[in-house]
XYZ file of C-alpha atoms in Angstrom:
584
model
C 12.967 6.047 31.323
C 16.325 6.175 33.583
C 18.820 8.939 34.455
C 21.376 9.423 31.336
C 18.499 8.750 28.784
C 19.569 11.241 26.021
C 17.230 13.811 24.325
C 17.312 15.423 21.047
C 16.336 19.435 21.136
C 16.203 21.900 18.048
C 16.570 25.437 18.387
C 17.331 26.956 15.257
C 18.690 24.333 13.472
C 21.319 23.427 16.281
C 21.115 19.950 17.653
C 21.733 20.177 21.908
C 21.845 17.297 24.390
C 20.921 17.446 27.682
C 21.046 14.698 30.392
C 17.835 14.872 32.496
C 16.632 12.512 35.652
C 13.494 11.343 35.719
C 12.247 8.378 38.307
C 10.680 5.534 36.264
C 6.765 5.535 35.825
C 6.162 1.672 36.736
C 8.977 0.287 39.023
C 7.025 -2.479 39.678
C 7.256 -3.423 35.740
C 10.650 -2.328 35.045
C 12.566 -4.412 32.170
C 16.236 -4.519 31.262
C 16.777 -2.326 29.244
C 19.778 -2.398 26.849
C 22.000 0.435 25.205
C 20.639 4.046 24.337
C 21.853 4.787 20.539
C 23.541 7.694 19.971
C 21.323 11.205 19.730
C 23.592 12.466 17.317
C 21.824 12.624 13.954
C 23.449 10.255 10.917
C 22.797 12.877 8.753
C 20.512 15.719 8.691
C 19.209 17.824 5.287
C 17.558 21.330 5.185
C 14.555 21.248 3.547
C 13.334 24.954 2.962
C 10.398 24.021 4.486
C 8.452 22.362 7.401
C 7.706 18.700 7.225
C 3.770 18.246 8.020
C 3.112 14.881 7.812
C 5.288 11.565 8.752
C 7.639 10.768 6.661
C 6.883 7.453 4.538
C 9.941 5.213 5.051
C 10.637 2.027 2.046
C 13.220 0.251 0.227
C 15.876 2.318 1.240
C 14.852 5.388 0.863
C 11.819 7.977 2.647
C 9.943 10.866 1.034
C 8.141 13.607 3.367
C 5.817 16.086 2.296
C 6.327 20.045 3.072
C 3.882 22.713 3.902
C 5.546 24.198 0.407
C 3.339 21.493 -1.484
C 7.016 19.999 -2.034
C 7.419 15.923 -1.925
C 11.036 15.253 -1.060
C 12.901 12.038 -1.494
C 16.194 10.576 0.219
C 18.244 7.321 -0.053
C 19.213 6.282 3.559
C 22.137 7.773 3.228
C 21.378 11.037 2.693
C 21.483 11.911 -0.806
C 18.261 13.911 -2.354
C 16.510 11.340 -5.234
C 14.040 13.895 -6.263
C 11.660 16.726 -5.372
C 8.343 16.720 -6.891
C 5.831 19.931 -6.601
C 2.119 19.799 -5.899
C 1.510 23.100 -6.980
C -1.212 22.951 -3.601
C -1.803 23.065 -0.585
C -0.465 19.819 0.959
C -2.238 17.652 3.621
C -0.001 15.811 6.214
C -0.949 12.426 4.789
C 1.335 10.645 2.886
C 1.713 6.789 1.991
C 3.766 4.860 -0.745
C 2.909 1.494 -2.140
C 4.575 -1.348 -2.405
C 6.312 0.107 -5.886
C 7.148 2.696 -4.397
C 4.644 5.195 -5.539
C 3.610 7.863 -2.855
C 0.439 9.128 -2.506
C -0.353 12.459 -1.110
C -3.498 14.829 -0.771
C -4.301 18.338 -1.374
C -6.436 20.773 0.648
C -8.166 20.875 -2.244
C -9.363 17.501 -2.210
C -7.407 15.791 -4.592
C -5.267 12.684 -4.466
C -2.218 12.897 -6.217
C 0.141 9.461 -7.458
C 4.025 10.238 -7.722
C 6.358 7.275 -8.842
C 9.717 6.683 -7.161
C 11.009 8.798 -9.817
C 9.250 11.725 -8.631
C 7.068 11.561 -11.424
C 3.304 12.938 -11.404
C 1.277 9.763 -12.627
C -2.244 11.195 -11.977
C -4.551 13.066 -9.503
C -8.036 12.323 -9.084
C -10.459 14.488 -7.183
C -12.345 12.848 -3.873
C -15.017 14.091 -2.316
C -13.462 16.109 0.073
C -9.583 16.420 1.674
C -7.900 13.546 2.847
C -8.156 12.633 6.508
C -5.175 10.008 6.477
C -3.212 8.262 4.723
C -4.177 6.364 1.643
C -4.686 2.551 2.454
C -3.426 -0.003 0.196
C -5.043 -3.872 -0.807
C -3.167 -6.856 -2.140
C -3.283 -6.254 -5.664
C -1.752 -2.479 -4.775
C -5.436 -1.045 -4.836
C -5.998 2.261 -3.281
C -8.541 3.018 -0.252
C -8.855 7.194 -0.108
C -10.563 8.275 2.546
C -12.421 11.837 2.643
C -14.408 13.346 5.264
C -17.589 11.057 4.645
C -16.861 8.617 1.938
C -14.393 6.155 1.648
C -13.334 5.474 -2.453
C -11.232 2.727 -4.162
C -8.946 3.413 -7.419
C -7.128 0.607 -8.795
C -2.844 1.854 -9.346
C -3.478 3.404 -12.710
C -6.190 5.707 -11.329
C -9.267 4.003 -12.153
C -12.026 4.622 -9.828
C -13.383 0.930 -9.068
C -16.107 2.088 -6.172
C -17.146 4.553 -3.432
C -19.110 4.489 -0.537
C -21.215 7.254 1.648
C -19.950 6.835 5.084
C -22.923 8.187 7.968
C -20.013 10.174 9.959
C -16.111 10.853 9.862
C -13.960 8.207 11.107
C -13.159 8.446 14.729
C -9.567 7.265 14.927
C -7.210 5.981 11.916
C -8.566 3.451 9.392
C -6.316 -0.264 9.182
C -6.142 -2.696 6.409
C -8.000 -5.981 7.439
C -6.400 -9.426 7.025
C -8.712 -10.323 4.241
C -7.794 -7.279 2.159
C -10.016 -4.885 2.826
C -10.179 -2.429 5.262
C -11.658 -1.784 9.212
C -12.925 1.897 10.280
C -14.288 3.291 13.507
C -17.036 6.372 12.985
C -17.771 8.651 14.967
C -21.323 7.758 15.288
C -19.800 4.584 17.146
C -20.287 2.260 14.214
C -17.498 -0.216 13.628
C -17.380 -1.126 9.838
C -15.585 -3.183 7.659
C -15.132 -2.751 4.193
C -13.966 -5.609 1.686
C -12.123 -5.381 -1.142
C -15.087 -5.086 -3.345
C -17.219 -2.457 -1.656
C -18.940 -4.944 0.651
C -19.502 -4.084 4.270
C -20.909 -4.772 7.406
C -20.853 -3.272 10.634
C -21.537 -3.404 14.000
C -22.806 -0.576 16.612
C -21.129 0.348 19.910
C -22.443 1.553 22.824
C -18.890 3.816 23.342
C -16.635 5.549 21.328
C -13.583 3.802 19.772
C -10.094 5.911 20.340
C -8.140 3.175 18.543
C -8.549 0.200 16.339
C -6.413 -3.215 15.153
C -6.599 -6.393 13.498
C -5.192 -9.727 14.666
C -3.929 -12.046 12.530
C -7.073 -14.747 13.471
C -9.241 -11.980 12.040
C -10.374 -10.393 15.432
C -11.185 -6.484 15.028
C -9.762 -5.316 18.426
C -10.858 -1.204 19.448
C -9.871 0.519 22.456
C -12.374 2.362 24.403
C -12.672 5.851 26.638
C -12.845 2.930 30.025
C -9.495 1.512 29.335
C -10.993 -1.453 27.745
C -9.887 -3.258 24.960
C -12.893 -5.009 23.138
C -12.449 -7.685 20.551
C -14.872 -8.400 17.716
C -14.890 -11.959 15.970
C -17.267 -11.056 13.551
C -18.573 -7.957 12.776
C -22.705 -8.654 11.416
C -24.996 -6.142 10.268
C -27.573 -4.875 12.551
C -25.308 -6.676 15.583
C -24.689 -4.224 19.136
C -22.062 -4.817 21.052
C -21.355 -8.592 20.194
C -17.731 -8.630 21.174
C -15.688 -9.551 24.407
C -13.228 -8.186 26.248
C -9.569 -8.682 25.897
C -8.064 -6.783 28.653
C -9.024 -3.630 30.878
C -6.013 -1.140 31.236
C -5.448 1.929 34.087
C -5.188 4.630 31.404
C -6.214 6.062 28.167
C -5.470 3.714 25.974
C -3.424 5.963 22.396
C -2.415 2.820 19.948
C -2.790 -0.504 19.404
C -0.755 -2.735 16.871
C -0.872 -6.549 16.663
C 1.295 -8.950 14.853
C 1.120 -13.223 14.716
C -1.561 -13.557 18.011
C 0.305 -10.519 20.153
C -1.592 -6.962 20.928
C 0.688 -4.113 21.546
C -0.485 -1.198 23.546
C 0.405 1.918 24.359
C -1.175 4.355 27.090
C -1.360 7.983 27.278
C 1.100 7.957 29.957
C 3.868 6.497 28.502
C 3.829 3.103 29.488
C 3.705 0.590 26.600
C 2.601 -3.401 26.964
C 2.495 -6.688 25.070
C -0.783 -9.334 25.595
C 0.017 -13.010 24.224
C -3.582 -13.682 22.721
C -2.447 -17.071 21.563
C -5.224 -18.617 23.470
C -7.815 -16.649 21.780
C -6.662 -17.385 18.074
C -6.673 -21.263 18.963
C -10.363 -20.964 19.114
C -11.494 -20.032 22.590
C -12.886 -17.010 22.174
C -16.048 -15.505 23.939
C -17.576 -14.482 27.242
C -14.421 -14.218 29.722
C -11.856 -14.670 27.176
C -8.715 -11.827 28.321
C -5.182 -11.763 26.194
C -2.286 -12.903 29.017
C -0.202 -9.887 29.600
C 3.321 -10.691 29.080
C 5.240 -7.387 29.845
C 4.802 -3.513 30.446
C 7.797 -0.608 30.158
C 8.131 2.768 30.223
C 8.296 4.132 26.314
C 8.271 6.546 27.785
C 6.047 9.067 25.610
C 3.016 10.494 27.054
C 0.651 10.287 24.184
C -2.898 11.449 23.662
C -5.273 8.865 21.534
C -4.247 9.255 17.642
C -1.047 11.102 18.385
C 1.390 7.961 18.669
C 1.788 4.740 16.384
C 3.108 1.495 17.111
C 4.983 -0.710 14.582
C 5.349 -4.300 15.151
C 7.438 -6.375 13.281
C 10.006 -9.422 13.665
C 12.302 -7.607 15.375
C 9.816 -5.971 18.133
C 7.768 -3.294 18.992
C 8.270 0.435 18.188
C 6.391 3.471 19.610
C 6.719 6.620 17.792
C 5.861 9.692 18.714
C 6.164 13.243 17.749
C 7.744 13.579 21.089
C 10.243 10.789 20.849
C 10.567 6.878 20.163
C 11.200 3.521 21.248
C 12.195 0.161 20.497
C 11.132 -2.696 22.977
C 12.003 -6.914 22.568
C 9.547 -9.358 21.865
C 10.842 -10.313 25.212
C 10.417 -6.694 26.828
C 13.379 -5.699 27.386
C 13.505 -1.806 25.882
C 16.497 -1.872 23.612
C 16.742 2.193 22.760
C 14.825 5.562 23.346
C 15.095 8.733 21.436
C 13.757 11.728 23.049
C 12.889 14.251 20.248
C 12.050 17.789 21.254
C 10.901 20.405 18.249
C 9.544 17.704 16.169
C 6.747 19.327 13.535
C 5.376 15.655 13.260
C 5.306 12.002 13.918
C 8.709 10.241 12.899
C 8.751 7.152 10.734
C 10.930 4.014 11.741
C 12.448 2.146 8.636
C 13.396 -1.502 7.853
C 16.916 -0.198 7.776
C 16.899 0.465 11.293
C 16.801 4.593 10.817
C 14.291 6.845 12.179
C 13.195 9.724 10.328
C 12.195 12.603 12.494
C 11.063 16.390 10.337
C 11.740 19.471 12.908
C 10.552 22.808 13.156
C 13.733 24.255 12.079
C 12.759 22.815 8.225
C 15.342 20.088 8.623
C 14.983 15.602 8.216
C 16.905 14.157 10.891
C 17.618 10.733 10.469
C 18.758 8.585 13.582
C 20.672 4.662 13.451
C 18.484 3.451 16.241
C 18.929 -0.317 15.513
C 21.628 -2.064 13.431
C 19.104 -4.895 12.928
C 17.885 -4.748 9.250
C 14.732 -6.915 8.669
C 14.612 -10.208 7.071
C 13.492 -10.714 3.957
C 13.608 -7.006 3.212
C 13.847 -6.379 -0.725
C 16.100 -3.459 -1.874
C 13.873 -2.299 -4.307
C 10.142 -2.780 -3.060
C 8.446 -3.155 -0.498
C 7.458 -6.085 0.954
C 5.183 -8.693 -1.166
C 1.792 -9.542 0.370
C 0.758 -12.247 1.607
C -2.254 -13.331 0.329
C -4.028 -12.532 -3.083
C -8.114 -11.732 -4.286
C -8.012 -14.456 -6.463
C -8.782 -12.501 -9.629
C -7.038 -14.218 -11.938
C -7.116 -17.926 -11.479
C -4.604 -20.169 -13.086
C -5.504 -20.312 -16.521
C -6.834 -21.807 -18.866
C -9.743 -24.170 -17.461
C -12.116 -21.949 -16.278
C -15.630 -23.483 -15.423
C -18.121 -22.096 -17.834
C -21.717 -22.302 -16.520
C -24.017 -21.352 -19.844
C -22.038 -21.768 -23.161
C -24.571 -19.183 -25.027
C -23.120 -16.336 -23.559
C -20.126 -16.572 -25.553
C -22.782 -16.030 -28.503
C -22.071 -12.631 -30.431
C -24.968 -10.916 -29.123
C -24.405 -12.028 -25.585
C -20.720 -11.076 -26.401
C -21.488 -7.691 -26.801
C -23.973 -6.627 -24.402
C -22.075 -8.156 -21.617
C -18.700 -6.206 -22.394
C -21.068 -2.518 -23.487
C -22.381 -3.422 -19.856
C -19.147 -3.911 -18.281
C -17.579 -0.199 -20.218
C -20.884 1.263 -18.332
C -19.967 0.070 -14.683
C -16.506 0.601 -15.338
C -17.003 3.972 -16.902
C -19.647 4.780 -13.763
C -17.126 3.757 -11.151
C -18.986 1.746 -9.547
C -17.645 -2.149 -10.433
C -17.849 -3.205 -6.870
C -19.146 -7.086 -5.770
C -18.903 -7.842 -9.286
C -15.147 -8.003 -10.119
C -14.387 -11.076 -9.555
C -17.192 -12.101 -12.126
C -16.377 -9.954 -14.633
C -13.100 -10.818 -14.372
C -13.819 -13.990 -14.773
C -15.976 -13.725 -18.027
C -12.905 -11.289 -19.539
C -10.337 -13.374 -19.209
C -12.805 -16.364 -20.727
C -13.481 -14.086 -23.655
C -10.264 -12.639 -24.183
C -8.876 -16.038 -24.302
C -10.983 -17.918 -26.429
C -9.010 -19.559 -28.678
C -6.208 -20.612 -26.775
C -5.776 -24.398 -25.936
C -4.729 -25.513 -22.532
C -2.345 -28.439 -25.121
C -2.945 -31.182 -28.241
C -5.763 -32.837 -26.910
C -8.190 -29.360 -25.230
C -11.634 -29.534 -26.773
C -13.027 -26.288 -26.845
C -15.522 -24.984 -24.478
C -17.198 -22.391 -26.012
C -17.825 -21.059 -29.434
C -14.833 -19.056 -31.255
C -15.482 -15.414 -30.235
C -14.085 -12.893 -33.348
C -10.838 -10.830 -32.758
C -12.476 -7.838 -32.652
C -14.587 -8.120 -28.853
C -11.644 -10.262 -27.824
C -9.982 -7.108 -27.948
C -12.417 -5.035 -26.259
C -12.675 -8.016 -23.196
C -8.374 -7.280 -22.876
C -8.846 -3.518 -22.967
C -11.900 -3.655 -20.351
C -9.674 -6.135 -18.018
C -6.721 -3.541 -18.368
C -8.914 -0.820 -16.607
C -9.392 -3.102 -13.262
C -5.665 -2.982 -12.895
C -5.124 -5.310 -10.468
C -1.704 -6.628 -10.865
C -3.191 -9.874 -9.859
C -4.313 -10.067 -14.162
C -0.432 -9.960 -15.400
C 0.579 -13.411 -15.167
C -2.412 -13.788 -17.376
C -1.776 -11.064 -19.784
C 1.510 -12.052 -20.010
C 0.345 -16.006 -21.114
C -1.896 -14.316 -23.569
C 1.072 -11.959 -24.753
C 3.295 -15.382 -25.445
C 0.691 -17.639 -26.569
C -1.965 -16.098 -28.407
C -1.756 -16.536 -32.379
C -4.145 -13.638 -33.320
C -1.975 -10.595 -33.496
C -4.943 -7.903 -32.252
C -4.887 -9.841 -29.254
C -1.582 -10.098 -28.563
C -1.184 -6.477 -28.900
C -4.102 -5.651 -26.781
C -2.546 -7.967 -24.129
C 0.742 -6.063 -24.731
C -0.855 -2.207 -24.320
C -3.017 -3.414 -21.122
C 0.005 -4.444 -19.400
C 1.079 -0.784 -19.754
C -2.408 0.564 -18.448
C -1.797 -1.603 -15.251
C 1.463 0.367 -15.085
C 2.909 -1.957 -12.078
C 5.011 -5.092 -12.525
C 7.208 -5.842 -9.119
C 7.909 -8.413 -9.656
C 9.021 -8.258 -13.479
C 7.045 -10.767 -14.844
C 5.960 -8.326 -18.184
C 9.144 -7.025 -18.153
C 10.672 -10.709 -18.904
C 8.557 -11.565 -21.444
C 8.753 -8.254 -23.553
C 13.053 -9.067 -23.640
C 11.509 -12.883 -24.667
C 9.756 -10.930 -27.215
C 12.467 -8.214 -28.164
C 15.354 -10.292 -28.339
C 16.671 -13.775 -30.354
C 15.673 -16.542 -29.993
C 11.802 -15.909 -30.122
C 11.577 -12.303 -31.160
C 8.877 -10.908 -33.425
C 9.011 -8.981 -35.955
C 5.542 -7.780 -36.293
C 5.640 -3.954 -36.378
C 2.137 -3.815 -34.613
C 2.533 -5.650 -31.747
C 6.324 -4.188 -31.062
C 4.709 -0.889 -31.223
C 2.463 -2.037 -28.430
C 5.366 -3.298 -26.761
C 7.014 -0.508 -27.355
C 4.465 1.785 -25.797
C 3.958 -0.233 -22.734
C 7.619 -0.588 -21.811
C 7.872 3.183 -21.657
C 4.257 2.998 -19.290
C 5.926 0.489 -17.010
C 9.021 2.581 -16.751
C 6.947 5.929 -15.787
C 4.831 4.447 -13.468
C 7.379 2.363 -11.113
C 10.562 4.180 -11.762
C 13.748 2.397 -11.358
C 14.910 -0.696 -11.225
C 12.141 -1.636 -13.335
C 12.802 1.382 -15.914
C 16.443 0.596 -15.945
C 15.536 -2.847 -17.880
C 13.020 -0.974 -19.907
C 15.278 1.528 -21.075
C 17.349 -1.336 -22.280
C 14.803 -2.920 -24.509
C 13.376 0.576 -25.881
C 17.433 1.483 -26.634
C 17.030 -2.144 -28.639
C 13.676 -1.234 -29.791
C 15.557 2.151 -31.086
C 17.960 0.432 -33.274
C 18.255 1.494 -37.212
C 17.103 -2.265 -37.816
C 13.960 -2.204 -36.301
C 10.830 -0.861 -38.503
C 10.514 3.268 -38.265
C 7.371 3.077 -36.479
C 8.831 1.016 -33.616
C 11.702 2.767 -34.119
C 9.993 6.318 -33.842
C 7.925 5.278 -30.729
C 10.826 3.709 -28.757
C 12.632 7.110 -28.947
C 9.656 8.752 -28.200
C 9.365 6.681 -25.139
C 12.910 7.596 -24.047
C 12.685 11.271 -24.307
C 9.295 10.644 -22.287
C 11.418 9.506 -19.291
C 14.557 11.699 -19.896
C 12.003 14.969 -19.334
């Protein structure tokens, strides 16, 4: 920090500055620092209540939760999107997904899904509070976890798997680069979870106070000593089988890492960037240390789990309930806001804005940067990167014993899928069952003039049942697929079945269903079979309550075409049905 740094204090709704000197904390590893942005809010909103959680910051907009039970949203600019009511006791752990739906907890111990209309989708009970914020995969799967368990719901609310965990989580769970998540207990185990309900895990001989993943798959914790341990490979029944990356003077509060760098940030204020370059090139082991590239003051004296830090292409963020800061890549600090009165964390936006909920019941929001980042989409969030592989490009998949496309075998393979699924416990074997679906549910389609079929023709009927079953993993990674089968398939049932599972997925960001229901809806290849537009029908108004807008903005289109006094009164009943639906 320098003399003239500004600071942000609340008393009773009344923003004050105040200049205040203060003698740097590490001369020796001072950086230039540029510009201070103004402490004068952009705009500020009275709430009626205290904020008690973060804020959750997307797409140009944030929604915070209240101690009221309240969820409030606001474009960057300002102007109040909605307010949805809990009608509970709310926890202060919120997260939104990449469409935009927020997910919140109750004292209670339920976990609630609101789209970015405001809308209640569903709540599901856990098996106890939420201790953070929900956790999210790359197909937009949800990881909840509860005091000792850890479950995983698929968008729509379908529970896919749970696990007992042998003591609360010591510091804040992190999504793993392979999709699945990495948590630190209290018993000093170190465990990571795929995807599927896998795990393994590995026990320490200290404490972990902080946790993150590098890019090269390393699982990097921060210990009591100062030490920051890495672990290439986290084995079952393994002790202490990492190395270390660096040893730091201080309590060590967060960690964040981004493309073979490792943030840090000790409780004294003083924030640092290691290059671990090196490391991710393959020489990692005995000896191996990250090459420390810069320190600076933040400066926010932090405890362990009471700061964050947010890395991204522009550079490295500390926030804290007591202020924030932007640093380079190169170190040089580029702001600080001192924030005094703060009731929580604040939450630092592509946009540049930082969201900051006071005491006084009011959402500050700060232009810190002018620097928007790239590739940022204006109406979701960003796209993943990588995929489960659930649906592979179809058709042609490999099928190992032709008899189980039999009736019989038919029939007790999807009654034993509906048990799993209906048991919640689908785990390791989604991808197989997956798999076998999509094989059954597509068993008469012909990859062109010349395909020779594969298997024997399964009948209408379990082809059906295989569509509805997929429809309750939800993974948006099965609506290209449902979508091929929507366009392509000759036997009506199906096509309809394809149609309403689309809707049970509920999530489409990147419009893919969307396009080919208007394929379907309008000249020159639309149908006129009142079944399958009534399926249509009913999952265009699904798609439109779960994500909200832009995507209901199209679907409001086609049900208003779907409404028309041409169409047949069935479709034409359920389309206006569907609009009321999203009017209320």
């Amino acid at each position: 920090m320098k003399s003239g740094d500004l600071f942000v204090y609340r008393a009773s709704g009344t923003i004050l500055l105040s200049f205040v000197l203060i003698l740097p904390l590490h001369p020796a590893s001072a950086v230039e620092e540029a510009s201070m942005p103004s402490a004068q809010a952009s705009w500020r909103k009275a709430l009626g209540a205290r904020i008690v959680g973060p804020p959750a910051a997307q797409a140009q907009s944030v929604v915070a939760v209240c101690d009221d039970g309240s969820l409030r949203a606001f474009g960057i600019s300002g102007t109040e999107l909605w307010r949805y009511d809990s009608a509970g006791k709310a926890l202060p752990h919120l997260a939104r997904s990449r469409e935009g739906t927020s997910y919140l907890g109750l004292a209670d111990g339920s976990l609630i899904a609101v789209n970015r209309s405001g809308r209640e989708l569903w709540r599901r009970a856990l098996g106890g509070p939420l201790v953070q914020g929900a956790l999210f995969g790359f197909d937009g799967r949800i990881f909840a976890f509860a005091a000792t368990e850890l479950r995983c719901f698929t968008p729509a609310g379908f529970l896919l798997w749970r696990r007992t965990l042998a003591a609360p989580p010591s510091c804040l769970a992190i999504p793993d680069a392979a999709g699945g998540v990495l948590v630190a207990l209290r018993n000093r185990c170190l465990i990571r979870f795929d995807a599927f309900g896998g795990s393994s895990s590995v026990a320490l001989e200290a404490p972990v106070l902080t946790i993150a993943e590098l890019s090269s798959g390393l699982a990097a914790v921060a210990l009591p000593n100062g030490e920051i341990r890495a672990f290439p490979s986290i084995k079952d029944g393994a002790t202490e089988a990492g190395f270390t990356l660096a040893r730091l003077q201080g309590e060590i509060s967060a960690l964040g890492a981004l493309d073979g760098k490792l943030a840090y940030l000790l409780s004294d204020g003083v924030a640092g960037l290691l290059d671990l370059a090196a490391l991710s090139a393959g020489s990692m082991g005995a000896g191996s240390m990250g090459t420390e590239l810069w320190t600076g003051a933040a400066p926010v004296p932090s405890s362990a789990n009471s700061a964050l830090l947010s890395l991204d292409e522009r550079g490295v963020y500390v926030l804290d309930d007591k202020g924030a800061a932007g640093f380079a890549w190169d170190g040089r600090r580029l702001w600080y806001l001192g924030i005094k009165g703060a009731s929580t964390l604040p939450a630092f936006s592509d946009d540049g804005l930082l969201f900051s909920g006071g005491n006084d019941w009011i959402l500050y929001a700060y232009r810190v940067e002018e620097r928007i980042r790239t590739g940022v989409a204006s109406l979701y969030g960003r796209a993943p990167l990588r995929s489960y592989g659930l649906s592979e490009p179809y058709p042609g998949e490999e099928i190992e014993d032709p008899y189980r496309f039999e009736e019989s075998a038919v029939d007790s393979f999807l009654a034993a899928v509906e048990e799993r699924l209906r048991s919640g416990e689908i785990s390791g074997d989604e991808k197989d069952f997956s798999s076998r679906l999509r094989a059954i549910a597509s068993a008469t389609i012909d990859s062109g003039p010349s395909a020779q079929a594969t298997h024997p023709a399964v009948l209408p009927f379990a082809r059906v049942r295989a569509v509805e079953l997929l429809a309750r993993f939800a993974s948006r990674e099965h609506i290209p697929f449902l979508c091929l089968l929507f366009e392509q398939e000759e036997e009506t049932l199906v096509r309809a079945a394809a149609a309403s599972a689309i809707g049970t997925i509920g999530v489409d960001p990147e419009g893919t269903a969307m396009a080919a229901f208007a394929r379907a809806v309008f000249p020159p290849r639309a149908v006129r079979d009142e079944r399958l537009l009534v399926s249509l029908t009913s999952s265009v108004g699904a798609l439109c309550r779960f994500s909200g807008p832009p995507l209901s903005d199209e679907g409001i289109r086609l049900l208003v075409a779907l409404a028309a006094s041409e169409r047949p009164s069935r479709v034409r009943s359920r389309a206006v049905t569907e609009l009321e639906s999203l009017m209320q």
